[in-house]
């Protein structure tokens, strides 16, 4: 029998990756921005090797695009990417909600309620980062409590990109109006009562509207560059 070993602590590259991932999600690096390996290495006080490994992990998550001989850049989705992303979420999130209701209704309601409680002060303070984090927690709760690891793994493929798009593009609008906040409260109410036809309809509208905002905002940014 092969000897068994305890898991080692998180590697340096994993810690660098997690910090860069959060920086991208929080908008510290704008969509499409260049990320200098040298700058990151100097900032973290590490060599370029763990930074390069972290970039590779972020590329696998779709958050970074590495162009050989050119550099590393934060992802920038196309209109087709946004449409595909929204279609993916519309297919997965209502199903995850139904499973979460059956598997751990009380836990899901508690987590979603906590997220909504965090949204309220974020709207008042117009804190788009705090709002974006709470928004992400609300949607992720459906998967955390669904009891199906394959659905969880599927959502993890896009969760970082969705979170980054929220913070960069929709949260600045959401904290100036209560439309998104009110929709989340209604979604929680429908979920808690098990009204899944209405939940799916509202979630579809919610995600579709987000996609429209993403596309418009990216088009505006593209025009600025031109």
GROMACS .gro file of N, CA, C and O in nm, residues 81-124:
model
  176
   81UNK      N    1  -2.029   3.574  -2.616
   81UNK     CA    2  -1.993   3.516  -2.486
   81UNK      C    3  -2.099   3.547  -2.381
   81UNK      O    4  -2.140   3.461  -2.303
   82UNK      N    5  -2.144   3.673  -2.380
   82UNK     CA    6  -2.244   3.717  -2.282
   82UNK      C    7  -2.375   3.642  -2.302
   82UNK      O    8  -2.437   3.595  -2.206
   83UNK      N    9  -2.417   3.628  -2.428
   83UNK     CA   10  -2.541   3.557  -2.457
   83UNK      C   11  -2.531   3.411  -2.412
   83UNK      O   12  -2.625   3.357  -2.350
   84UNK      N   13  -2.417   3.347  -2.440
   84UNK     CA   14  -2.398   3.208  -2.400
   84UNK      C   15  -2.394   3.194  -2.248
   84UNK      O   16  -2.449   3.100  -2.191
   85UNK      N   17  -2.330   3.289  -2.182
   85UNK     CA   18  -2.321   3.287  -2.036
   85UNK      C   19  -2.460   3.299  -1.973
   85UNK      O   20  -2.493   3.225  -1.879
   86UNK      N   21  -2.541   3.389  -2.026
   86UNK     CA   22  -2.676   3.407  -1.972
   86UNK      C   23  -2.762   3.283  -1.996
   86UNK      O   24  -2.838   3.240  -1.908
   87UNK      N   25  -2.750   3.224  -2.114
   87UNK     CA   26  -2.824   3.101  -2.145
   87UNK      C   27  -2.785   2.989  -2.048
   87UNK      O   28  -2.870   2.914  -1.999
   88UNK      N   29  -2.657   2.980  -2.021
   88UNK     CA   30  -2.605   2.879  -1.927
   88UNK      C   31  -2.665   2.899  -1.789
   88UNK      O   32  -2.713   2.805  -1.726
   89UNK      N   33  -2.665   3.023  -1.741
   89UNK     CA   34  -2.718   3.052  -1.607
   89UNK      C   35  -2.869   3.028  -1.601
   89UNK      O   36  -2.920   2.974  -1.501
   90UNK      N   37  -2.940   3.065  -1.706
   90UNK     CA   38  -3.085   3.046  -1.709
   90UNK      C   39  -3.120   2.897  -1.704
   90UNK      O   40  -3.220   2.856  -1.645
   91UNK      N   41  -3.035   2.815  -1.764
   91UNK     CA   42  -3.058   2.670  -1.762
   91UNK      C   43  -3.029   2.610  -1.625
   91UNK      O   44  -3.101   2.521  -1.578
   92UNK      N   45  -2.924   2.662  -1.558
   92UNK     CA   46  -2.878   2.599  -1.434
   92UNK      C   47  -2.946   2.651  -1.308
   92UNK      O   48  -2.983   2.572  -1.219
   93UNK      N   49  -2.962   2.782  -1.295
   93UNK     CA   50  -3.003   2.837  -1.165
   93UNK      C   51  -3.144   2.796  -1.121
   93UNK      O   52  -3.163   2.762  -1.003
   94UNK      N   53  -3.243   2.795  -1.208
   94UNK     CA   54  -3.375   2.749  -1.162
   94UNK      C   55  -3.374   2.603  -1.118
   94UNK      O   56  -3.441   2.566  -1.021
   95UNK      N   57  -3.296   2.519  -1.189
   95UNK     CA   58  -3.288   2.378  -1.150
   95UNK      C   59  -3.218   2.364  -1.016
   95UNK      O   60  -3.261   2.286  -0.929
   96UNK      N   61  -3.110   2.440  -0.996
   96UNK     CA   62  -3.040   2.436  -0.867
   96UNK      C   63  -3.133   2.480  -0.755
   96UNK      O   64  -3.129   2.426  -0.644
   97UNK      N   65  -3.221   2.577  -0.784
   97UNK     CA   66  -3.316   2.625  -0.683
   97UNK      C   67  -3.412   2.514  -0.642
   97UNK      O   68  -3.439   2.495  -0.523
   98UNK      N   69  -3.464   2.441  -0.740
   98UNK     CA   70  -3.557   2.332  -0.707
   98UNK      C   71  -3.489   2.226  -0.620
   98UNK      O   72  -3.547   2.178  -0.523
   99UNK      N   73  -3.365   2.192  -0.655
   99UNK     CA   74  -3.292   2.092  -0.578
   99UNK      C   75  -3.259   2.143  -0.439
   99UNK      O   76  -3.267   2.069  -0.340
  100UNK      N   77  -3.222   2.271  -0.429
  100UNK     CA   78  -3.189   2.329  -0.298
  100UNK      C   79  -3.312   2.330  -0.208
  100UNK      O   80  -3.302   2.308  -0.087
  101UNK      N   81  -3.428   2.357  -0.266
  101UNK     CA   82  -3.553   2.358  -0.189
  101UNK      C   83  -3.579   2.221  -0.129
  101UNK      O   84  -3.619   2.209  -0.013
  102UNK      N   85  -3.556   2.117  -0.208
  102UNK     CA   86  -3.581   1.980  -0.161
  102UNK      C   87  -3.472   1.931  -0.067
  102UNK      O   88  -3.498   1.858   0.027
  103UNK      N   89  -3.349   1.972  -0.095
  103UNK     CA   90  -3.234   1.919  -0.020
  103UNK      C   91  -3.210   1.993   0.111
  103UNK      O   92  -3.182   1.930   0.215
  104UNK      N   93  -3.220   2.126   0.109
  104UNK     CA   94  -3.187   2.205   0.228
  104UNK      C   95  -3.255   2.342   0.220
  104UNK      O   96  -3.189   2.445   0.214
  105UNK      N   97  -3.388   2.339   0.222
  105UNK     CA   98  -3.464   2.463   0.207
  105UNK      C   99  -3.426   2.565   0.313
  105UNK      O  100  -3.399   2.682   0.281
  106UNK      N  101  -3.421   2.523   0.440
  106UNK     CA  102  -3.394   2.618   0.548
  106UNK      C  103  -3.254   2.680   0.536
  106UNK      O  104  -3.237   2.800   0.559
  107UNK      N  105  -3.157   2.596   0.503
  107UNK     CA  106  -3.021   2.648   0.486
  107UNK      C  107  -3.010   2.747   0.372
  107UNK      O  108  -2.943   2.850   0.384
  108UNK      N  109  -3.075   2.715   0.261
  108UNK     CA  110  -3.072   2.805   0.146
  108UNK      C  111  -3.140   2.938   0.177
  108UNK      O  112  -3.090   3.045   0.144
  109UNK      N  113  -3.256   2.931   0.243
  109UNK     CA  114  -3.328   3.053   0.279
  109UNK      C  115  -3.243   3.140   0.371
  109UNK      O  116  -3.236   3.262   0.356
  110UNK      N  117  -3.176   3.076   0.467
  110UNK     CA  118  -3.092   3.151   0.561
  110UNK      C  119  -2.977   3.221   0.488
  110UNK      O  120  -2.949   3.339   0.513
  111UNK      N  121  -2.910   3.150   0.398
  111UNK     CA  122  -2.796   3.208   0.325
  111UNK      C  123  -2.842   3.320   0.232
  111UNK      O  124  -2.777   3.426   0.224
  112UNK      N  125  -2.952   3.298   0.162
  112UNK     CA  126  -3.004   3.401   0.072
  112UNK      C  127  -3.052   3.523   0.150
  112UNK      O  128  -3.034   3.638   0.107
  113UNK      N  129  -3.111   3.501   0.267
  113UNK     CA  130  -3.156   3.612   0.352
  113UNK      C  131  -3.037   3.695   0.401
  113UNK      O  132  -3.044   3.818   0.407
  114UNK      N  133  -2.928   3.627   0.435
  114UNK     CA  134  -2.807   3.697   0.478
  114UNK      C  135  -2.753   3.785   0.365
  114UNK      O  136  -2.708   3.897   0.388
  115UNK      N  137  -2.759   3.732   0.243
  115UNK     CA  138  -2.711   3.808   0.128
  115UNK      C  139  -2.795   3.933   0.107
  115UNK      O  140  -2.743   4.042   0.083
  116UNK      N  141  -2.926   3.918   0.117
  116UNK     CA  142  -3.015   4.033   0.101
  116UNK      C  143  -2.994   4.135   0.212
  116UNK      O  144  -2.996   4.256   0.189
  117UNK      N  145  -2.970   4.085   0.333
  117UNK     CA  146  -2.943   4.176   0.446
  117UNK      C  147  -2.817   4.258   0.420
  117UNK      O  148  -2.808   4.374   0.463
  118UNK      N  149  -2.719   4.200   0.350
  118UNK     CA  150  -2.596   4.272   0.318
  118UNK      C  151  -2.616   4.369   0.202
  118UNK      O  152  -2.541   4.467   0.189
  119UNK      N  153  -2.715   4.343   0.117
  119UNK     CA  154  -2.741   4.431   0.004
  119UNK      C  155  -2.796   4.567   0.049
  119UNK      O  156  -2.763   4.671  -0.009
  120UNK      N  157  -2.881   4.565   0.151
  120UNK     CA  158  -2.950   4.687   0.194
  120UNK      C  159  -2.852   4.800   0.228
  120UNK      O  160  -2.862   4.910   0.172
  121UNK      N  161  -2.754   4.779   0.317
  121UNK     CA  162  -2.659   4.887   0.346
  121UNK      C  163  -2.570   4.921   0.227
  121UNK      O  164  -2.526   5.035   0.213
  122UNK      N  165  -2.544   4.822   0.141
  122UNK     CA  166  -2.461   4.848   0.023
  122UNK      C  167  -2.532   4.945  -0.072
  122UNK      O  168  -2.470   5.033  -0.131
  123UNK      N  169  -2.664   4.928  -0.085
  123UNK     CA  170  -2.743   5.020  -0.168
  123UNK      C  171  -2.740   5.159  -0.107
  123UNK      O  172  -2.719   5.259  -0.176
  124UNK      N  173  -2.760   5.167   0.025
  124UNK     CA  174  -2.761   5.297   0.093
  124UNK      C  175  -2.628   5.368   0.079
  124UNK      O  176  -2.622   5.491   0.060
   0.00000   0.00000   0.00000
